[in-house]
Each structure stands twice: as C-alpha cells, then as structure tokens.
Amino acid sequence: MPDKNNAASNPMPDMVKLIIEGIQERKGKKISYIDLSDIESAATSGFIICQGTSSMQVSAIADSVREYLLEHAGIKPYNYDGYRNSQWIVIDYGALLVHVFLPEVRELYNLDELWSDAPVTEIPDLD
C-alpha cells in the first residue's frame, strides 16, 4: 500500500498525538498539525501550532508538552526558546516543531498561512 494511503488512514503519528495531549493538558486552544513531509523546502516534517490566553499559560503549555513527551515516550527536545517573554515558545523535536503562541502573536506571524500548501489537521478544542 502506498505511503500516502497509510498516512490518510493514520494522519497523525504517535509523537504528534502525545504533543497534542500535552497541549490539551493545559487547555491549549486552536491546535493545528501541519504536515510538511511532502514539501522539499521544509526543514522539518511537521509543525504543531497552538495558543494560550496569557504568557503564563503559554509557558505552562510548553512545559506540559516537554514533560508529557519525556514521561510517556522518553523524548527530550533538541532545543526550545521563547520563555523569556512567553509570547511565542518553540520546541524543537527535530522532525517536529511545536509552536505555542499568544493569539495576537500567532496572528502576526501567521505560520498557518505560510505553509498553506501543506495538509493541515485542525484539532477541536476540548471545551
């Protein structure tokens, strides 16, 4: 069976699911998974983007993702940045980058539209 069919039946690998669960643990909203695996110019195979309502929540979401992956899969990020002002924190897992934004900063940088030629999976908010 071709890879594309497998991806369609299971569009989100386990690591993506764990990251999303980590985001949801801290009530992260408007979660998007952007699959960049078929875009040659992309430096990573995917982005997970979400937002929090305050800089404190943005930090808590990023901490939750890091702790959740470490606890459930033994995976540590290669790097992370943005905690100083907690308006946009990026966590680098190599194949995946997690972006946690304040809503106005997410809108300003508009990563969702920047990669609009890639398949996007919107994850419904839990509440």
Coordinates of N, CA, C and O in Angstrom, one line a residue:
M1 N 0.9 -1.2 0.0 CA 0.0 0.0 0.0 C 0.9 1.2 0.0 O 1.8 1.3 0.8
P2 N 0.6 2.2 -0.8 CA 1.5 3.4 -0.9 C 1.4 4.2 0.5 O 0.4 4.2 1.2
D3 N 2.5 4.9 0.7 CA 2.6 5.7 1.9 C 1.5 6.7 2.1 O 1.0 6.9 3.2
K4 N 1.1 7.3 1.1 CA 0.0 8.3 1.2 C -1.3 7.7 1.7 O -2.0 8.3 2.5
N5 N -1.6 6.5 1.3 CA -2.8 5.8 1.9 C -2.6 5.5 3.3 O -3.6 5.6 4.1
N6 N -1.4 5.1 3.7 CA -1.2 4.8 5.2 C -1.3 6.1 5.9 O -1.9 6.1 7.0
A7 N -0.8 7.2 5.4 CA -0.9 8.5 6.1 C -2.3 8.9 6.2 O -2.7 9.5 7.2
A8 N -3.1 8.6 5.2 CA -4.5 9.0 5.3 C -5.3 8.2 6.3 O -6.2 8.8 7.0
S9 N -5.0 7.0 6.5 CA -5.7 6.2 7.5 C -5.2 6.5 8.9 O -5.9 6.4 9.9
N10 N -4.0 7.0 9.0 CA -3.4 7.4 10.3 C -2.6 8.7 10.1 O -1.4 8.6 10.1
P11 N -3.3 9.8 10.0 CA -2.6 11.0 9.6 C -1.7 11.6 10.6 O -0.8 12.4 10.4
M12 N -1.9 11.2 11.9 CA -1.0 11.7 13.0 C -0.3 10.6 13.7 O -0.8 9.8 14.3
P13 N 1.1 10.7 13.5 CA 1.9 9.7 14.2 C 1.8 9.8 15.7 O 1.3 10.8 16.3
D14 N 2.3 8.8 16.4 CA 2.2 8.8 17.9 C 2.8 10.0 18.6 O 2.2 10.5 19.5
M15 N 3.9 10.5 18.1 CA 4.5 11.6 18.7 C 3.6 12.9 18.6 O 3.5 13.6 19.6
V16 N 3.0 13.0 17.5 CA 2.0 14.1 17.3 C 0.9 14.0 18.3 O 0.5 15.0 18.9
K17 N 0.4 12.8 18.4 CA -0.7 12.6 19.4 C -0.3 13.0 20.8 O -1.0 13.6 21.6
L18 N 0.9 12.6 21.2 CA 1.4 12.9 22.5 C 1.6 14.4 22.7 O 1.2 14.9 23.8
I19 N 2.1 15.1 21.7 CA 2.2 16.5 21.8 C 0.9 17.2 22.0 O 0.7 18.0 22.8
I20 N -0.1 16.7 21.2 CA -1.4 17.3 21.3 C -2.0 17.0 22.7 O -2.6 17.9 23.3
E21 N -1.8 15.8 23.2 CA -2.3 15.6 24.6 C -1.6 16.5 25.6 O -2.3 16.9 26.5
G22 N -0.4 16.7 25.4 CA 0.4 17.6 26.3 C -0.2 19.0 26.3 O -0.3 19.7 27.3
I23 N -0.5 19.5 25.1 CA -1.1 20.8 24.9 C -2.5 20.8 25.6 O -2.8 21.8 26.3
Q24 N -3.3 19.8 25.4 CA -4.6 19.8 25.9 C -4.6 19.7 27.4 O -5.6 20.1 28.1
E25 N -3.6 19.1 28.0 CA -3.4 19.0 29.5 C -3.5 20.4 30.1 O -3.9 20.6 31.3
R26 N -3.0 21.4 29.4 CA -3.0 22.8 29.9 C -4.0 23.7 29.1 O -3.8 24.9 29.1
K27 N -5.0 23.1 28.6 CA -6.1 23.8 27.9 C -5.6 24.7 26.7 O -6.2 25.7 26.5
G28 N -4.6 24.2 26.0 CA -4.2 24.9 24.8 C -5.3 24.9 23.8 O -6.1 23.9 23.7
K29 N -5.5 25.9 23.0 CA -6.6 26.1 22.0 C -6.1 26.2 20.6 O -4.9 26.5 20.3
K30 N -7.0 26.0 19.7 CA -6.8 26.2 18.2 C -5.5 25.4 17.8 O -4.6 26.0 17.2
I31 N -5.5 24.1 18.1 CA -4.4 23.3 17.7 C -4.4 22.9 16.3 O -5.5 22.5 15.8
S32 N -3.3 23.1 15.6 CA -3.2 22.7 14.2 C -2.0 21.8 14.0 O -0.9 22.1 14.6
Y33 N -2.1 20.8 13.2 CA -1.0 20.0 12.8 C -0.8 20.2 11.3 O -1.7 19.9 10.5
I34 N 0.4 20.7 11.0 CA 0.7 21.0 9.6 C 1.7 19.9 9.1 O 2.9 19.9 9.6
D35 N 1.3 19.1 8.2 CA 2.2 18.0 7.7 C 3.1 18.5 6.5 O 2.6 18.8 5.4
L36 N 4.3 18.7 6.8 CA 5.3 19.3 5.9 C 6.1 18.2 5.2 O 7.1 18.5 4.5
S37 N 5.8 16.9 5.4 CA 6.7 15.8 5.0 C 6.8 15.7 3.5 O 7.8 15.2 3.0
D38 N 5.9 16.3 2.7 CA 6.0 16.2 1.2 C 6.5 17.5 0.6 O 6.5 17.7 -0.6
I39 N 6.9 18.5 1.5 CA 7.4 19.7 1.0 C 8.9 19.7 1.1 O 9.5 19.8 2.2
E40 N 9.6 19.7 -0.1 CA 11.1 19.6 -0.1 C 11.8 20.7 0.6 O 12.8 20.5 1.2
S41 N 11.3 21.9 0.5 CA 12.0 23.0 1.1 C 11.8 23.2 2.6 O 12.5 24.0 3.3
A42 N 10.9 22.4 3.2 CA 10.7 22.4 4.7 C 11.9 21.8 5.4 O 12.4 20.8 5.1
A43 N 12.2 22.5 6.5 CA 13.4 22.0 7.3 C 12.9 20.9 8.3 O 13.8 20.3 9.0
T44 N 11.7 20.7 8.4 CA 11.1 19.7 9.4 C 9.9 19.0 8.7 O 9.4 19.5 7.7
S45 N 9.5 17.9 9.3 CA 8.4 17.2 8.7 C 7.0 17.6 9.2 O 6.0 17.2 8.6
G46 N 7.0 18.5 10.2 CA 5.7 18.9 10.7 C 5.8 20.0 11.7 O 6.8 20.2 12.4
F47 N 4.7 20.8 11.8 CA 4.5 21.8 12.8 C 3.3 21.5 13.6 O 2.3 21.1 13.0
I48 N 3.3 21.7 14.9 CA 2.1 21.7 15.7 C 2.0 23.1 16.3 O 3.0 23.6 16.9
I49 N 0.9 23.8 16.0 CA 0.7 25.2 16.4 C -0.5 25.2 17.4 O -1.5 24.6 17.1
C50 N -0.3 26.0 18.4 CA -1.5 26.2 19.3 C -1.3 27.5 20.0 O -0.3 28.2 19.8
Q51 N -2.3 27.9 20.8 CA -2.2 29.1 21.5 C -2.8 29.0 22.9 O -3.6 28.2 23.2
G52 N -2.3 30.0 23.8 CA -2.8 30.1 25.1 C -3.2 31.5 25.3 O -2.9 32.4 24.5
T53 N -4.0 31.8 26.4 CA -4.6 33.1 26.5 C -3.7 34.1 27.2 O -4.0 35.3 27.2
S54 N -2.6 33.7 27.9 CA -1.7 34.6 28.6 C -0.3 34.0 28.5 O -0.1 32.9 28.1
S55 N 0.7 34.9 28.8 CA 2.1 34.4 28.7 C 2.3 33.3 29.7 O 3.0 32.4 29.5
M56 N 1.6 33.4 30.9 CA 1.7 32.3 31.9 C 1.2 31.0 31.3 O 1.8 29.9 31.5
Q57 N 0.0 31.0 30.6 CA -0.5 29.8 30.0 C 0.4 29.3 28.9 O 0.6 28.1 28.8
V58 N 0.9 30.2 28.1 CA 1.9 29.8 27.0 C 3.0 29.0 27.6 O 3.4 27.9 27.1
S59 N 3.6 29.5 28.7 CA 4.7 28.8 29.4 C 4.2 27.4 29.9 O 4.9 26.4 29.8
A60 N 3.1 27.4 30.5 CA 2.5 26.2 31.1 C 2.3 25.1 30.0 O 2.6 23.9 30.2
I61 N 1.8 25.5 28.9 CA 1.5 24.6 27.7 C 2.9 24.0 27.3 O 3.0 22.8 27.1
A62 N 3.9 24.9 27.1 CA 5.2 24.4 26.6 C 5.8 23.5 27.6 O 6.3 22.4 27.2
D63 N 5.7 23.8 28.9 CA 6.2 22.9 29.9 C 5.5 21.6 29.9 O 6.1 20.5 30.0
S64 N 4.2 21.6 29.7 CA 3.4 20.4 29.7 C 3.8 19.5 28.5 O 3.9 18.3 28.7
V65 N 4.0 20.1 27.4 CA 4.4 19.3 26.2 C 5.8 18.6 26.5 O 5.9 17.4 26.3
R66 N 6.7 19.4 27.0 CA 8.1 18.8 27.3 C 8.0 17.7 28.3 O 8.6 16.6 28.1
E67 N 7.2 17.9 29.4 CA 7.1 16.9 30.4 C 6.3 15.7 29.9 O 6.6 14.5 30.3
Y68 N 5.3 15.9 29.2 CA 4.4 14.8 28.7 C 5.2 13.9 27.8 O 5.1 12.7 27.9
L69 N 6.0 14.4 26.8 CA 6.8 13.6 25.9 C 7.9 12.8 26.7 O 8.1 11.7 26.4
L70 N 8.5 13.5 27.7 CA 9.5 12.8 28.5 C 8.9 11.7 29.3 O 9.4 10.6 29.3
E71 N 7.8 11.9 29.9 CA 7.1 10.9 30.8 C 6.6 9.8 30.0 O 6.7 8.6 30.3
H72 N 5.9 10.0 28.8 CA 5.2 9.0 28.1 C 6.0 8.3 27.0 O 5.7 7.2 26.5
A73 N 7.1 9.0 26.5 CA 7.9 8.4 25.4 C 9.4 8.5 25.6 O 10.1 8.1 24.8
G74 N 9.8 9.1 26.7 CA 11.2 9.3 27.0 C 11.9 10.2 26.0 O 13.1 10.1 25.8
I75 N 11.2 11.1 25.4 CA 11.7 12.0 24.4 C 12.0 13.4 24.9 O 11.1 14.0 25.5
K76 N 13.2 13.9 24.8 CA 13.6 15.2 25.2 C 13.7 16.1 23.9 O 14.1 15.6 22.9
P77 N 13.4 17.4 24.0 CA 13.6 18.2 22.8 C 15.0 18.5 22.6 O 15.9 18.4 23.5
Y78 N 15.4 18.8 21.3 CA 16.7 19.2 21.0 C 17.0 20.6 21.5 O 18.1 20.9 22.0
N79 N 16.0 21.4 21.5 CA 16.1 22.8 22.0 C 14.8 23.4 22.1 O 13.8 22.8 21.7
Y80 N 14.7 24.5 22.8 CA 13.5 25.3 22.9 C 13.8 26.7 23.2 O 14.9 27.0 23.7
D81 N 13.0 27.6 22.8 CA 13.3 29.1 23.0 C 12.0 29.8 23.1 O 10.9 29.4 22.6
G82 N 12.0 31.0 23.8 CA 10.9 31.9 23.9 C 10.4 32.1 25.3 O 9.4 32.8 25.5
Y83 N 10.9 31.4 26.2 CA 10.4 31.5 27.6 C 10.6 32.9 28.2 O 9.9 33.3 29.2
R84 N 11.6 33.7 27.7 CA 11.8 35.0 28.3 C 10.6 35.8 28.4 O 10.3 36.4 29.4
N85 N 9.9 35.9 27.3 CA 8.6 36.7 27.3 C 7.4 35.9 27.1 O 6.3 36.4 27.3
S86 N 7.6 34.6 26.7 CA 6.5 33.7 26.6 C 5.3 34.2 25.7 O 4.1 33.9 26.0
Q87 N 5.7 34.8 24.7 CA 4.6 35.2 23.7 C 4.6 34.2 22.5 O 3.6 34.0 21.9
W88 N 5.8 33.6 22.3 CA 5.9 32.5 21.3 C 7.0 31.6 21.7 O 8.2 32.0 21.7
I89 N 6.7 30.4 22.1 CA 7.7 29.4 22.5 C 7.7 28.4 21.4 O 6.7 27.9 21.0
V90 N 8.9 28.0 21.0 CA 9.1 27.0 20.0 C 9.9 25.9 20.7 O 10.9 26.1 21.4
I91 N 9.4 24.6 20.5 CA 10.1 23.4 21.0 C 10.5 22.6 19.8 O 9.7 22.2 19.0
D92 N 11.8 22.3 19.7 CA 12.4 21.6 18.6 C 12.6 20.1 18.9 O 13.4 19.8 19.7
Y93 N 11.8 19.3 18.2 CA 11.9 17.8 18.4 C 12.5 17.2 17.1 O 12.4 16.0 16.8
G94 N 13.2 18.0 16.3 CA 13.9 17.5 15.1 C 12.8 17.4 14.0 O 12.7 18.3 13.2
A95 N 12.1 16.3 14.0 CA 11.1 16.0 12.9 C 9.9 16.9 13.1 O 9.2 17.1 12.2
L96 N 9.7 17.4 14.3 CA 8.5 18.2 14.6 C 8.9 19.4 15.4 O 9.8 19.4 16.3
L97 N 8.3 20.6 15.0 CA 8.4 21.8 15.8 C 7.1 22.1 16.4 O 6.1 22.1 15.7
V98 N 7.1 22.4 17.7 CA 5.9 22.8 18.4 C 6.0 24.3 18.6 O 6.9 24.8 19.2
H99 N 4.9 25.0 18.2 CA 4.8 26.5 18.4 C 3.7 26.8 19.3 O 2.5 26.4 19.0
V100 N 4.0 27.5 20.4 CA 2.9 27.9 21.3 C 2.9 29.4 21.4 O 3.9 30.0 21.7
F101 N 1.8 30.0 21.0 CA 1.6 31.4 20.8 C 0.6 32.1 21.7 O -0.3 31.4 22.1
L102 N 0.8 33.3 21.9 CA -0.3 34.2 22.3 C -1.1 34.5 21.1 O -0.6 34.5 20.0
P103 N -2.5 34.6 21.2 CA -3.3 34.8 19.9 C -2.8 35.9 19.0 O -2.7 35.7 17.8
E104 N -2.5 37.1 19.5 CA -2.1 38.2 18.7 C -0.7 37.9 18.0 O -0.5 38.4 16.9
V105 N 0.2 37.2 18.7 CA 1.5 36.9 18.1 C 1.3 35.8 17.0 O 1.9 35.9 15.9
R106 N 0.4 34.9 17.2 CA 0.1 33.9 16.2 C -0.4 34.5 15.0 O 0.0 34.2 13.8
E107 N -1.3 35.4 15.2 CA -1.9 36.1 14.0 C -0.9 37.0 13.3 O -0.8 37.0 12.0
L108 N 0.0 37.6 14.0 CA 1.1 38.4 13.4 C 2.0 37.6 12.5 O 2.3 37.9 11.3
Y109 N 2.5 36.4 13.0 CA 3.4 35.6 12.2 C 2.7 34.7 11.2 O 3.3 34.3 10.2
N110 N 1.5 34.3 11.5 CA 0.6 33.6 10.6 C 1.3 32.4 9.9 O 1.3 32.2 8.7
L111 N 1.9 31.5 10.8 CA 2.6 30.3 10.3 C 1.6 29.4 9.6 O 1.9 28.7 8.6
D112 N 0.3 29.4 10.0 CA -0.7 28.6 9.4 C -0.8 28.9 7.9 O -0.9 27.9 7.1
E113 N -0.8 30.1 7.5 CA -0.9 30.5 6.1 C 0.4 30.4 5.4 O 0.4 30.1 4.2
L114 N 1.5 30.6 6.1 CA 2.8 30.5 5.4 C 3.0 29.1 4.8 O 3.6 29.0 3.7
W115 N 2.5 28.1 5.4 CA 2.6 26.7 4.9 C 1.3 26.2 4.4 O 0.9 25.1 4.5
S116 N 0.5 27.1 3.7 CA -0.9 26.8 3.3 C -0.9 25.7 2.2 O -2.0 25.1 2.0
D117 N 0.2 25.4 1.6 CA 0.2 24.3 0.6 C 0.4 22.9 1.2 O 0.4 21.9 0.5
A118 N 0.6 22.9 2.5 CA 0.7 21.6 3.2 C -0.7 21.2 3.8 O -1.5 22.0 4.1
P119 N -0.9 19.9 4.0 CA -2.1 19.4 4.6 C -2.2 19.9 6.1 O -1.2 19.8 6.8
V120 N -3.3 20.4 6.5 CA -3.5 20.9 7.8 C -4.6 20.1 8.5 O -5.7 20.0 7.9
T121 N -4.3 19.6 9.7 CA -5.4 19.0 10.5 C -5.7 19.9 11.7 O -4.8 20.2 12.5
E122 N -6.9 20.3 11.8 CA -7.4 21.1 12.9 C -7.9 20.2 14.0 O -8.7 19.3 13.7
I123 N -7.4 20.4 15.2 CA -7.8 19.6 16.3 C -8.8 20.4 17.1 O -8.6 21.5 17.6
P124 N -10.0 19.8 17.3 CA -11.1 20.5 18.0 C -10.7 20.8 19.5 O -10.0 20.0 20.1
D125 N -11.0 22.0 20.0 CA -10.8 22.3 21.4 C -11.6 21.3 22.2 O -12.7 20.9 21.9
L126 N -11.1 21.0 23.4 CA -11.7 20.1 24.3 C -13.0 20.7 24.9 O -13.9 20.0 25.3
D127 N -13.0 22.0 25.1 CA -14.2 22.6 25.8 C -14.8 23.7 24.9 O -14.3 24.1 24.0

